């Protein structure tokens, strides 16, 4: 049964154009073609990259963050509470109003303290600024290295300048050693990102990132097995081009170099939108969908690789919408909005405001316990005050 499944999986009609079989892809001493077994090397190489990253972040990036003035915000310690901790881990991290009241009665604590406990507990799970800095430094180092490597490998290749050359002689296109090592480097990196997903900074587009990594790994692997090496190298270079500007933008943001961060963000936005919404559709999608038909008739591999490329393009559109929204805010406000993908840390400023107001003779209660507020003798007009929502004062 396993043998039958193996033979079905590697049937030449899935991977090769009509009229071509695996016998036509036999290697010789001078001619080498991609072999599926080569992809197994990406797993140990990915683990090697994870080890390099671990050393890089602790030996280089972390000391660099201290020298550049990246400081982690001090976080109040959370008082141990078994009932609240159990609810936090097993039910939800952000309880509703009724749940807060119930937990407060069970723990014999004021609702405000329970609310504050959950806020501080959520903050302890959020990544520190230094962790974000180290991660951005590692990705920037890799992206700039892979982008320059891709340019060095492709600058003398004819398909970089004439996209129809991607299909000349396909699929009998010998695999050059430089292309093999470039492919292995990229595939190993994306496997390493999958291995470190549980430990990396989780952003709001976490699910989209998983889809992106999975589609990229499938695309790289399938394109290698089906000898779509030439079109695959174009995909890799186009993606790395904009990523080289994204990571330093984050780095300068963590350093609070606002003007430099804003300038790099605008450059990144321009490169991303042009490369992902203009260059990628024409150089890759149109090339794969239309130009390839001048060489062979459609087959399973043709539809499969175009489906994966379409998934990537849909993700490009999703991220482009976020970027365009941020650019729009930047143009209107003159300052860059916080990364909408980031999960910002909740602060205890509401507590400070409450203490200040209490000193002035004004006390506010959370809407968990009351929908009104008690106003002291020195109260201001109702229009100048705001309601405390879930423990946070919102000024009008």
Tab-separated table of C-alpha atoms in Angstrom, residues 1-394:
chain	number	residue	atom	x	y	z
A	1	UNK	CA	0.000	0.000	0.000
A	2	UNK	CA	2.818	2.397	0.870
A	3	UNK	CA	4.514	1.603	-2.429
A	4	UNK	CA	1.300	2.243	-4.345
A	5	UNK	CA	0.846	5.559	-2.568
A	6	UNK	CA	4.468	6.483	-3.342
A	7	UNK	CA	4.069	5.633	-7.022
A	8	UNK	CA	0.809	7.588	-7.195
A	9	UNK	CA	2.339	10.635	-5.496
A	10	UNK	CA	5.305	10.773	-7.849
A	11	UNK	CA	3.384	10.020	-11.011
A	12	UNK	CA	4.961	12.071	-13.761
A	13	UNK	CA	1.595	13.519	-14.852
A	14	UNK	CA	1.376	15.445	-11.562
A	15	UNK	CA	4.818	16.974	-11.745
A	16	UNK	CA	5.804	17.196	-15.404
A	17	UNK	CA	4.181	18.588	-18.575
A	18	UNK	CA	2.435	16.224	-21.002
A	19	UNK	CA	4.870	14.117	-22.990
A	20	UNK	CA	7.632	14.309	-20.348
A	21	UNK	CA	8.379	11.465	-17.929
A	22	UNK	CA	10.908	10.930	-15.157
A	23	UNK	CA	13.052	8.955	-17.624
A	24	UNK	CA	13.571	12.208	-19.527
A	25	UNK	CA	14.935	13.759	-16.322
A	26	UNK	CA	17.717	11.242	-15.767
A	27	UNK	CA	20.957	12.734	-14.475
A	28	UNK	CA	24.443	12.293	-15.895
A	29	UNK	CA	27.911	13.299	-14.786
A	30	UNK	CA	27.534	16.736	-16.335
A	31	UNK	CA	23.812	17.330	-15.956
A	32	UNK	CA	22.019	17.441	-12.602
A	33	UNK	CA	18.315	17.965	-11.990
A	34	UNK	CA	16.500	18.732	-8.711
A	35	UNK	CA	15.864	15.620	-6.635
A	36	UNK	CA	13.078	15.542	-3.986
A	37	UNK	CA	15.437	13.911	-1.485
A	38	UNK	CA	17.539	17.095	-1.531
A	39	UNK	CA	14.777	18.877	0.392
A	40	UNK	CA	15.462	16.737	3.459
A	41	UNK	CA	18.640	18.749	3.949
A	42	UNK	CA	16.515	21.789	4.797
A	43	UNK	CA	15.487	20.315	8.172
A	44	UNK	CA	18.997	20.044	9.719
A	45	UNK	CA	19.909	23.359	8.096
A	46	UNK	CA	16.805	24.935	9.670
A	47	UNK	CA	17.825	23.648	13.091
A	48	UNK	CA	21.291	25.052	12.443
A	49	UNK	CA	19.745	28.454	11.667
A	50	UNK	CA	17.742	28.281	14.901
A	51	UNK	CA	20.988	27.680	16.811
A	52	UNK	CA	22.694	30.568	14.993
A	53	UNK	CA	19.737	32.794	15.793
A	54	UNK	CA	19.891	31.859	19.471
A	55	UNK	CA	23.581	32.809	19.648
A	56	UNK	CA	23.096	35.944	17.533
A	57	UNK	CA	20.254	37.320	19.639
A	58	UNK	CA	22.047	36.816	22.941
A	59	UNK	CA	25.618	37.612	21.933
A	60	UNK	CA	24.986	40.452	19.480
A	61	UNK	CA	21.420	41.749	19.341
A	62	UNK	CA	20.713	41.907	23.085
A	63	UNK	CA	23.915	43.823	24.006
A	64	UNK	CA	23.299	46.060	20.997
A	65	UNK	CA	19.813	46.891	22.245
A	66	UNK	CA	21.251	48.107	25.558
A	67	UNK	CA	23.848	50.274	23.838
A	68	UNK	CA	21.212	51.818	21.570
A	69	UNK	CA	18.985	52.701	24.512
A	70	UNK	CA	16.250	50.104	24.049
A	71	UNK	CA	14.793	49.671	27.511
A	72	UNK	CA	12.053	47.322	28.623
A	73	UNK	CA	9.149	49.016	30.349
A	74	UNK	CA	8.966	48.003	34.029
A	75	UNK	CA	5.920	45.882	34.681
A	76	UNK	CA	4.182	45.618	38.065
A	77	UNK	CA	4.374	42.136	39.507
A	78	UNK	CA	1.222	40.072	39.607
A	79	UNK	CA	0.156	38.856	43.013
A	80	UNK	CA	-0.224	35.051	43.051
A	81	UNK	CA	-3.863	34.014	43.007
A	82	UNK	CA	-4.743	30.422	42.227
A	83	UNK	CA	-8.379	31.024	41.259
A	84	UNK	CA	-7.605	33.921	38.949
A	85	UNK	CA	-4.624	32.099	37.430
A	86	UNK	CA	-6.732	29.014	36.757
A	87	UNK	CA	-9.437	31.102	35.101
A	88	UNK	CA	-6.780	32.935	33.062
A	89	UNK	CA	-5.248	29.721	31.739
A	90	UNK	CA	-8.354	27.607	31.223
A	91	UNK	CA	-11.114	30.058	30.282
A	92	UNK	CA	-10.037	33.421	28.889
A	93	UNK	CA	-7.476	36.153	29.393
A	94	UNK	CA	-9.903	39.053	29.141
A	95	UNK	CA	-13.046	38.237	31.167
A	96	UNK	CA	-16.358	39.973	30.635
A	97	UNK	CA	-17.969	42.239	33.227
A	98	UNK	CA	-20.133	39.509	34.730
A	99	UNK	CA	-17.159	37.170	35.008
A	100	UNK	CA	-15.147	39.874	36.769
A	101	UNK	CA	-17.922	40.356	39.335
A	102	UNK	CA	-18.157	36.595	39.914
A	103	UNK	CA	-14.398	36.223	40.311
A	104	UNK	CA	-14.269	39.206	42.673
A	105	UNK	CA	-16.861	37.614	44.944
A	106	UNK	CA	-15.064	34.245	44.882
A	107	UNK	CA	-11.731	35.822	45.798
A	108	UNK	CA	-13.235	38.365	48.204
A	109	UNK	CA	-11.564	41.195	46.308
A	110	UNK	CA	-12.825	44.488	44.848
A	111	UNK	CA	-13.751	44.253	41.184
A	112	UNK	CA	-11.173	46.905	40.365
A	113	UNK	CA	-8.349	44.796	41.811
A	114	UNK	CA	-9.469	41.734	39.843
A	115	UNK	CA	-9.600	43.817	36.694
A	116	UNK	CA	-6.137	45.183	37.427
A	117	UNK	CA	-4.815	41.657	38.085
A	118	UNK	CA	-5.935	40.459	34.648
A	119	UNK	CA	-4.477	43.524	32.953
A	120	UNK	CA	-1.093	43.007	34.591
A	121	UNK	CA	-1.233	39.269	33.938
A	122	UNK	CA	-1.817	39.879	30.224
A	123	UNK	CA	1.130	42.254	30.181
A	124	UNK	CA	3.443	39.602	31.614
A	125	UNK	CA	2.673	37.391	28.592
A	126	UNK	CA	3.413	40.127	26.104
A	127	UNK	CA	6.925	40.161	24.605
A	128	UNK	CA	9.344	42.720	25.921
A	129	UNK	CA	10.770	45.499	23.768
A	130	UNK	CA	14.225	43.929	23.831
A	131	UNK	CA	12.776	40.636	22.550
A	132	UNK	CA	11.112	42.437	19.656
A	133	UNK	CA	14.377	44.268	18.933
A	134	UNK	CA	16.395	41.035	18.883
A	135	UNK	CA	13.896	39.325	16.596
A	136	UNK	CA	13.893	42.272	14.181
A	137	UNK	CA	17.706	42.341	14.148
A	138	UNK	CA	17.880	38.635	13.280
A	139	UNK	CA	15.334	38.903	10.480
A	140	UNK	CA	16.989	42.001	9.069
A	141	UNK	CA	20.354	40.230	9.063
A	142	UNK	CA	18.902	37.263	7.230
A	143	UNK	CA	16.780	39.227	4.745
A	144	UNK	CA	19.622	41.514	3.705
A	145	UNK	CA	21.927	38.499	3.391
A	146	UNK	CA	19.449	36.470	1.346
A	147	UNK	CA	18.526	39.452	-0.854
A	148	UNK	CA	22.157	40.194	-1.691
A	149	UNK	CA	22.765	36.482	-2.215
A	150	UNK	CA	19.819	36.317	-4.596
A	151	UNK	CA	21.094	39.284	-6.598
A	152	UNK	CA	24.583	37.775	-6.747
A	153	UNK	CA	23.181	34.450	-7.954
A	154	UNK	CA	20.738	35.906	-10.511
A	155	UNK	CA	22.425	38.995	-11.933
A	156	UNK	CA	23.948	37.035	-14.846
A	157	UNK	CA	20.940	34.752	-15.379
A	158	UNK	CA	18.916	35.484	-18.539
A	159	UNK	CA	15.502	34.955	-16.889
A	160	UNK	CA	16.073	37.862	-14.520
A	161	UNK	CA	15.946	40.228	-17.491
A	162	UNK	CA	13.787	38.289	-19.956
A	163	UNK	CA	11.021	36.465	-18.088
A	164	UNK	CA	10.214	34.190	-21.020
A	165	UNK	CA	13.582	32.554	-20.376
A	166	UNK	CA	12.023	30.940	-17.318
A	167	UNK	CA	10.466	28.395	-19.659
A	168	UNK	CA	13.174	27.855	-22.250
A	169	UNK	CA	13.832	24.111	-22.308
A	170	UNK	CA	11.481	23.442	-19.402
A	171	UNK	CA	11.464	21.069	-17.566
A	172	UNK	CA	14.894	19.871	-18.715
A	173	UNK	CA	16.739	22.782	-17.115
A	174	UNK	CA	19.924	21.634	-15.318
A	175	UNK	CA	20.267	22.662	-11.670
A	176	UNK	CA	23.246	24.906	-11.027
A	177	UNK	CA	25.012	24.625	-7.633
A	178	UNK	CA	24.464	28.330	-6.834
A	179	UNK	CA	20.703	27.961	-7.367
A	180	UNK	CA	20.634	24.838	-5.205
A	181	UNK	CA	22.316	26.530	-2.260
A	182	UNK	CA	20.161	29.652	-2.642
A	183	UNK	CA	17.011	27.532	-2.607
A	184	UNK	CA	18.251	25.540	0.386
A	185	UNK	CA	19.022	28.741	2.302
A	186	UNK	CA	15.536	30.154	1.776
A	187	UNK	CA	13.683	26.914	2.477
A	188	UNK	CA	15.701	26.314	5.653
A	189	UNK	CA	14.917	29.822	6.889
A	190	UNK	CA	11.156	29.394	6.492
A	191	UNK	CA	11.321	26.017	8.230
A	192	UNK	CA	13.201	27.720	11.072
A	193	UNK	CA	10.393	30.301	11.341
A	194	UNK	CA	7.893	27.461	11.677
A	195	UNK	CA	9.998	25.820	14.398
A	196	UNK	CA	10.184	29.073	16.394
A	197	UNK	CA	6.544	30.161	15.908
A	198	UNK	CA	5.565	29.258	19.508
A	199	UNK	CA	8.376	31.470	20.857
A	200	UNK	CA	8.304	34.405	18.429
A	201	UNK	CA	6.381	37.637	18.915
A	202	UNK	CA	2.732	36.959	18.121
A	203	UNK	CA	1.016	39.712	16.180
A	204	UNK	CA	-2.570	40.225	15.139
A	205	UNK	CA	-1.924	38.636	11.747
A	206	UNK	CA	-0.567	35.475	13.378
A	207	UNK	CA	-2.921	33.213	11.412
A	208	UNK	CA	-2.043	34.937	8.151
A	209	UNK	CA	1.634	34.431	8.983
A	210	UNK	CA	1.060	30.697	9.431
A	211	UNK	CA	-0.713	30.536	6.068
A	212	UNK	CA	2.121	32.546	4.508
A	213	UNK	CA	4.847	30.251	5.897
A	214	UNK	CA	2.945	27.118	4.867
A	215	UNK	CA	2.265	28.413	1.347
A	216	UNK	CA	5.891	29.517	0.988
A	217	UNK	CA	7.274	26.146	2.106
A	218	UNK	CA	4.882	24.279	-0.200
A	219	UNK	CA	5.704	26.640	-3.045
A	220	UNK	CA	9.471	26.325	-2.608
A	221	UNK	CA	9.291	22.548	-2.200
A	222	UNK	CA	6.943	21.942	-5.119
A	223	UNK	CA	8.783	24.341	-7.407
A	224	UNK	CA	12.012	22.520	-6.613
A	225	UNK	CA	10.585	19.039	-7.291
A	226	UNK	CA	8.879	20.183	-10.498
A	227	UNK	CA	11.995	22.149	-11.527
A	228	UNK	CA	10.283	25.534	-11.342
A	229	UNK	CA	13.616	26.815	-10.075
A	230	UNK	CA	13.795	29.862	-12.306
A	231	UNK	CA	10.370	31.247	-11.447
A	232	UNK	CA	10.992	30.330	-7.804
A	233	UNK	CA	14.136	32.423	-7.593
A	234	UNK	CA	12.204	35.451	-8.872
A	235	UNK	CA	9.581	34.944	-6.165
A	236	UNK	CA	12.254	34.802	-3.454
A	237	UNK	CA	14.103	37.929	-4.591
A	238	UNK	CA	10.890	39.962	-4.908
A	239	UNK	CA	9.821	39.043	-1.372
A	240	UNK	CA	13.202	39.780	0.187
A	241	UNK	CA	13.381	43.218	-1.463
A	242	UNK	CA	10.685	44.793	0.730
A	243	UNK	CA	11.489	42.768	3.857
A	244	UNK	CA	14.931	44.399	3.907
A	245	UNK	CA	13.220	47.724	4.735
A	246	UNK	CA	10.546	46.410	7.095
A	247	UNK	CA	12.844	45.079	9.815
A	248	UNK	CA	15.060	48.205	10.174
A	249	UNK	CA	11.838	50.231	10.383
A	250	UNK	CA	10.890	48.173	13.425
A	251	UNK	CA	14.384	48.510	14.882
A	252	UNK	CA	14.339	52.318	14.713
A	253	UNK	CA	10.815	52.326	16.113
A	254	UNK	CA	12.003	50.383	19.167
A	255	UNK	CA	14.916	52.833	19.472
A	256	UNK	CA	12.365	55.702	19.337
A	257	UNK	CA	14.136	57.349	16.387
A	258	UNK	CA	10.825	58.624	15.133
A	259	UNK	CA	11.876	60.573	12.044
A	260	UNK	CA	14.157	57.802	10.811
A	261	UNK	CA	11.439	55.252	11.480
A	262	UNK	CA	8.834	57.287	9.578
A	263	UNK	CA	11.169	57.776	6.610
A	264	UNK	CA	12.033	54.090	6.417
A	265	UNK	CA	8.381	53.181	6.732
A	266	UNK	CA	7.494	55.315	3.720
A	267	UNK	CA	10.333	53.714	1.732
A	268	UNK	CA	9.200	50.263	2.817
A	269	UNK	CA	5.591	51.061	1.875
A	270	UNK	CA	6.609	52.186	-1.614
A	271	UNK	CA	8.845	49.153	-2.197
A	272	UNK	CA	6.227	46.742	-0.805
A	273	UNK	CA	3.322	48.113	-2.820
A	274	UNK	CA	5.302	48.248	-6.054
A	275	UNK	CA	7.004	44.860	-5.646
A	276	UNK	CA	3.960	42.939	-4.355
A	277	UNK	CA	1.130	44.607	-6.299
A	278	UNK	CA	2.912	45.437	-9.573
A	279	UNK	CA	6.152	43.502	-10.048
A	280	UNK	CA	4.961	40.211	-8.535
A	281	UNK	CA	1.700	39.952	-10.555
A	282	UNK	CA	3.458	40.711	-13.853
A	283	UNK	CA	6.835	39.038	-13.317
A	284	UNK	CA	5.489	35.922	-11.598
A	285	UNK	CA	1.705	35.459	-11.894
A	286	UNK	CA	1.311	36.586	-15.509
A	287	UNK	CA	4.556	34.853	-16.413
A	288	UNK	CA	3.511	31.541	-14.862
A	289	UNK	CA	-0.079	31.696	-16.084
A	290	UNK	CA	0.452	32.960	-19.630
A	291	UNK	CA	4.059	32.688	-20.850
A	292	UNK	CA	4.398	29.075	-19.701
A	293	UNK	CA	1.553	28.103	-22.043
A	294	UNK	CA	3.817	28.961	-24.983
A	295	UNK	CA	5.948	25.945	-24.010
A	296	UNK	CA	3.554	23.278	-22.673
A	297	UNK	CA	-0.099	22.476	-22.108
A	298	UNK	CA	-1.696	22.839	-18.644
A	299	UNK	CA	-1.182	19.979	-16.186
A	300	UNK	CA	-1.636	19.412	-12.450
A	301	UNK	CA	1.631	21.118	-11.524
A	302	UNK	CA	0.658	24.167	-13.557
A	303	UNK	CA	-2.622	24.595	-11.670
A	304	UNK	CA	-1.086	23.794	-8.286
A	305	UNK	CA	1.785	26.267	-8.498
A	306	UNK	CA	-0.572	28.989	-9.759
A	307	UNK	CA	-2.916	28.298	-6.848
A	308	UNK	CA	-0.067	28.735	-4.353
A	309	UNK	CA	1.076	31.921	-6.058
A	310	UNK	CA	-2.485	33.235	-5.927
A	311	UNK	CA	-2.645	32.564	-2.175
A	312	UNK	CA	0.532	34.585	-1.743
A	313	UNK	CA	-0.939	37.396	-3.811
A	314	UNK	CA	-4.097	37.469	-1.680
A	315	UNK	CA	-1.884	37.816	1.403
A	316	UNK	CA	-0.057	40.646	-0.369
A	317	UNK	CA	-3.380	42.415	-0.872
A	318	UNK	CA	-4.311	41.901	2.804
A	319	UNK	CA	-1.048	43.412	4.061
A	320	UNK	CA	-1.167	46.160	1.436
A	321	UNK	CA	-4.531	47.305	2.816
A	322	UNK	CA	-2.999	47.617	6.284
A	323	UNK	CA	-0.008	49.525	4.915
A	324	UNK	CA	-2.157	51.887	2.833
A	325	UNK	CA	-4.280	52.629	5.907
A	326	UNK	CA	-1.161	53.468	7.912
A	327	UNK	CA	0.203	55.676	5.124
A	328	UNK	CA	-3.138	57.469	4.949
A	329	UNK	CA	-3.008	58.148	8.685
A	330	UNK	CA	0.582	59.312	8.344
A	331	UNK	CA	-0.329	61.815	5.637
A	332	UNK	CA	-3.261	63.188	7.643
A	333	UNK	CA	-1.604	63.295	11.063
A	334	UNK	CA	2.036	63.770	10.112
A	335	UNK	CA	3.060	60.865	12.293
A	336	UNK	CA	3.086	57.138	11.770
A	337	UNK	CA	0.381	55.136	13.483
A	338	UNK	CA	1.413	52.198	15.611
A	339	UNK	CA	1.777	48.912	13.796
A	340	UNK	CA	-1.773	47.557	13.578
A	341	UNK	CA	-0.307	44.049	13.612
A	342	UNK	CA	1.173	44.580	17.056
A	343	UNK	CA	-0.506	43.751	20.326
A	344	UNK	CA	0.129	46.866	22.397
A	345	UNK	CA	0.772	46.677	26.108
A	346	UNK	CA	-1.935	47.793	28.486
A	347	UNK	CA	-0.836	50.434	30.959
A	348	UNK	CA	-1.828	51.331	34.487
A	349	UNK	CA	-2.245	55.036	33.668
A	350	UNK	CA	-5.913	54.763	34.533
A	351	UNK	CA	-4.916	54.019	38.116
A	352	UNK	CA	-2.739	57.113	38.234
A	353	UNK	CA	-5.571	59.230	36.878
A	354	UNK	CA	-7.961	57.807	39.410
A	355	UNK	CA	-5.572	58.643	42.263
A	356	UNK	CA	-5.158	62.188	40.957
A	357	UNK	CA	-8.898	62.690	40.736
A	358	UNK	CA	-9.452	61.256	44.170
A	359	UNK	CA	-7.065	63.867	45.555
A	360	UNK	CA	-9.207	66.543	43.915
A	361	UNK	CA	-12.309	65.209	45.598
A	362	UNK	CA	-13.635	63.195	42.664
A	363	UNK	CA	-14.064	59.425	42.695
A	364	UNK	CA	-14.964	57.240	39.712
A	365	UNK	CA	-16.210	53.708	39.759
A	366	UNK	CA	-15.871	51.159	36.944
A	367	UNK	CA	-18.930	50.493	34.881
A	368	UNK	CA	-18.611	46.937	36.112
A	369	UNK	CA	-20.080	48.060	39.421
A	370	UNK	CA	-21.975	51.177	38.396
A	371	UNK	CA	-23.122	52.904	35.248
A	372	UNK	CA	-22.891	56.271	36.967
A	373	UNK	CA	-20.193	58.138	38.799
A	374	UNK	CA	-20.218	59.932	42.112
A	375	UNK	CA	-19.179	63.507	41.764
A	376	UNK	CA	-17.390	65.432	44.560
A	377	UNK	CA	-17.981	68.991	45.647
A	378	UNK	CA	-15.483	70.388	43.145
A	379	UNK	CA	-17.039	68.601	40.149
A	380	UNK	CA	-16.911	69.987	36.660
A	381	UNK	CA	-19.649	70.062	34.072
A	382	UNK	CA	-20.827	66.706	32.742
A	383	UNK	CA	-19.631	67.487	29.241
A	384	UNK	CA	-16.026	67.787	30.424
A	385	UNK	CA	-16.009	64.431	32.184
A	386	UNK	CA	-15.784	60.913	30.810
A	387	UNK	CA	-16.946	57.515	31.913
A	388	UNK	CA	-14.513	54.900	33.140
A	389	UNK	CA	-14.872	51.869	30.888
A	390	UNK	CA	-13.424	48.560	32.041
A	391	UNK	CA	-11.059	50.378	34.346
A	392	UNK	CA	-9.708	52.844	31.760
A	393	UNK	CA	-10.437	56.578	31.914
A	394	UNK	CA	-11.215	58.012	28.495
